[in-house]
Amino acid sequence: MSASPMEAPLLEAPLLEASDLALRYGAVPALDGVSLAIWPGEVVAIVGESGSGKTTLLRVLSGLLPPDAGSVLYRDPEGRAQRLEAMGEAALRRLHRTDWGFVHQNPRDGLRLGVSAGGNIGERLMATGARHYGSIREAAIAWLRRVEIDPARIDALPRTFSGGMQQRLQIARTLVTHPRLIFMDEPTGGLDVSVQARLLDLIRALVADLGLAVLLVTHDIAAARLLAHRILVMRHGKVVEEGLTDRVLDDPQHAYTQLLVASVLAA
Ligand SMILES: Nc1ncnc2c1ncn2[C@@H]1O[C@H](COP(=O)(O)OP(=O)(O)OP(=O)(O)O)[C@@H](O)[C@H]1O
């Protein structure tokens, strides 16, 4: 069904909107009144030191963890707004298979290491209904090329790949179904600096080519500067500062952001 002119403005609305999220682990407030919105095609980085609540926020925004309070609203491709908390588990799983992608810090969490590289990409396509073996294999080859993995490795097991290759394969597996919104949790964490730089370049090119919206959790300010349009700074479960990337990093207003930026400059 095509959108009528009456509905068109909805497409200009945020893709995901969270309001007043709260979550405690015992006495620890992991999230404390967090609100945010991400727009189609926008890359938003969530930065902050270890324990500030970044991963918890990403898990709540992607429906993997229910908050104690607050809500998350997602707009589907037809412009319909849906509350994650009211969505059944099956609908949420479908979102994760189709419209959304999740890139984990550890490729082991996002890949099946005992399944071939091509199988890892192909099975995600099959989960969205693809059945034709030839075209699934063709898509897998195209995606291996796109993430700079030699297609001759299509039948190799990812456990024989380097960390950087595994991460690139995880990205191919995530993007093959053309999701609109990608959640990334420290995608370059644990990799050597030169491998990180190559991966960041690849992510930047793919995100721009495909017009993806990305929620990126990172403690790497340089990665946030390279990839993000906007930055949210978290501390003790709260967003203490947010704004356009250059503004936040070049002219930080909150004392904690100033400290975070200064510690990178000093490193
Ligand atoms: N499953 C859990 N049980 C108890 N406390 C938890 C749990 N998960 C996280 N926390 C606590 O909640 C707070 C926020 O943790 P979270 O992992 O979201 O932070 P983070 O900013 O992602 O940190 P890191 O960069 O180290 O991953 C921390 O104080 C952490 O110790």
GROMACS .gro file of N, CA, C and O in nm, residues 11 30 32 37 66 73 104 113 122 127 133 137-139 157 161 168 182 203-204 214 217 226 230 241 258 261:
model
  108
   11LEU      N    1   0.695   0.983   0.770
   11LEU     CA    2   0.827   0.931   0.733
   11LEU      C    3   0.937   1.027   0.778
   11LEU      O    4   1.052   0.991   0.786
   30ALA      N    5   2.123   0.177   3.640
   30ALA     CA    6   2.193   0.162   3.511
   30ALA      C    7   2.136   0.259   3.409
   30ALA      O    8   2.210   0.309   3.323
   32ASP      N    9   1.867   0.608   3.410
   32ASP     CA   10   1.798   0.697   3.502
   32ASP      C   11   1.740   0.815   3.423
   32ASP      O   12   1.806   0.916   3.405
   37ALA      N   13   1.605   1.020   2.055
   37ALA     CA   14   1.539   0.988   1.929
   37ALA      C   15   1.646   0.968   1.824
   37ALA      O   16   1.752   1.031   1.829
   66PRO      N   17   1.366  -0.549   2.912
   66PRO     CA   18   1.255  -0.456   2.941
   66PRO      C   19   1.298  -0.353   3.046
   66PRO      O   20   1.362  -0.390   3.145
   73LEU      N   21   0.944   0.370   2.130
   73LEU     CA   22   0.851   0.371   2.018
   73LEU      C   23   0.931   0.350   1.889
   73LEU      O   24   1.031   0.418   1.867
  104HIS      N   25   2.747  -0.720   1.742
  104HIS     CA   26   2.801  -0.737   1.877
  104HIS      C   27   2.951  -0.711   1.879
  104HIS      O   28   3.020  -0.728   1.780
  113LEU      N   29   2.989  -1.992   1.449
  113LEU     CA   30   3.126  -2.023   1.409
  113LEU      C   31   3.139  -2.160   1.345
  113LEU      O   32   3.234  -2.186   1.272
  122GLY      N   33   2.381  -1.654   0.426
  122GLY     CA   34   2.263  -1.712   0.360
  122GLY      C   35   2.150  -1.743   0.457
  122GLY      O   36   2.033  -1.723   0.425
  127ALA      N   37   1.595  -1.673   0.657
  127ALA     CA   38   1.502  -1.641   0.766
  127ALA      C   39   1.402  -1.534   0.723
  127ALA      O   40   1.299  -1.515   0.788
  133TYR      N   41   1.859  -2.143  -0.388
  133TYR     CA   42   1.998  -2.165  -0.347
  133TYR      C   43   2.095  -2.078  -0.426
  133TYR      O   44   2.184  -2.014  -0.370
  137ARG      N   45   2.340  -1.791  -0.269
  137ARG     CA   46   2.487  -1.801  -0.278
  137ARG      C   47   2.545  -1.679  -0.348
  137ARG      O   48   2.648  -1.626  -0.307
  138GLU      N   49   2.475  -1.633  -0.452
  138GLU     CA   50   2.521  -1.512  -0.523
  138GLU      C   51   2.523  -1.391  -0.429
  138GLU      O   52   2.619  -1.312  -0.428
  139ALA      N   53   2.417  -1.379  -0.349
  139ALA     CA   54   2.411  -1.266  -0.254
  139ALA      C   55   2.524  -1.278  -0.153
  139ALA      O   56   2.587  -1.178  -0.116
  157LEU      N   57   3.503  -2.201   0.754
  157LEU     CA   58   3.436  -2.172   0.881
  157LEU      C   59   3.491  -2.043   0.940
  157LEU      O   60   3.613  -2.022   0.940
  161PHE      N   61   3.889  -1.756   1.067
  161PHE     CA   62   3.912  -1.617   1.026
  161PHE      C   63   3.980  -1.538   1.139
  161PHE      O   64   3.963  -1.572   1.256
  168ARG      N   65   3.392  -0.839   1.008
  168ARG     CA   66   3.338  -0.799   0.877
  168ARG      C   67   3.231  -0.897   0.830
  168ARG      O   68   3.132  -0.857   0.769
  182ILE      N   69   2.056  -0.018   1.271
  182ILE     CA   70   2.157  -0.111   1.321
  182ILE      C   71   2.200  -0.069   1.460
  182ILE      O   72   2.232   0.048   1.483
  203ILE      N   73   3.279   0.043   0.785
  203ILE     CA   74   3.147   0.074   0.843
  203ILE      C   75   3.099   0.210   0.792
  203ILE      O   76   2.984   0.226   0.751
  204ARG      N   77   3.190   0.305   0.789
  204ARG     CA   78   3.152   0.440   0.744
  204ARG      C   79   3.101   0.437   0.600
  204ARG      O   80   2.999   0.498   0.567
  214VAL      N   81   2.211   0.424   1.262
  214VAL     CA   82   2.294   0.341   1.350
  214VAL      C   83   2.295   0.399   1.490
  214VAL      O   84   2.313   0.520   1.508
  217VAL      N   85   2.726   0.215   2.031
  217VAL     CA   86   2.781   0.228   2.165
  217VAL      C   87   2.932   0.214   2.157
  217VAL      O   88   2.982   0.119   2.097
  226LEU      N   89   3.445   0.982   1.388
  226LEU     CA   90   3.449   0.940   1.249
  226LEU      C   91   3.310   0.901   1.197
  226LEU      O   92   3.276   0.930   1.082
  230ARG      N   93   2.565   1.259   1.557
  230ARG     CA   94   2.529   1.314   1.687
  230ARG      C   95   2.586   1.225   1.797
  230ARG      O   96   2.604   1.104   1.777
  241GLU      N   97   2.504   1.505   2.832
  241GLU     CA   98   2.520   1.603   2.724
  241GLU      C   99   2.488   1.537   2.592
  241GLU      O  100   2.517   1.418   2.572
  258GLN      N  101   3.404   1.729   2.913
  258GLN     CA  102   3.534   1.796   2.901
  258GLN      C  103   3.647   1.703   2.945
  258GLN      O  104   3.750   1.690   2.881
  261VAL      N  105   3.692   1.414   2.683
  261VAL     CA  106   3.762   1.461   2.562
  261VAL      C  107   3.908   1.489   2.596
  261VAL      O  108   3.998   1.451   2.521
   0.00000   0.00000   0.00000
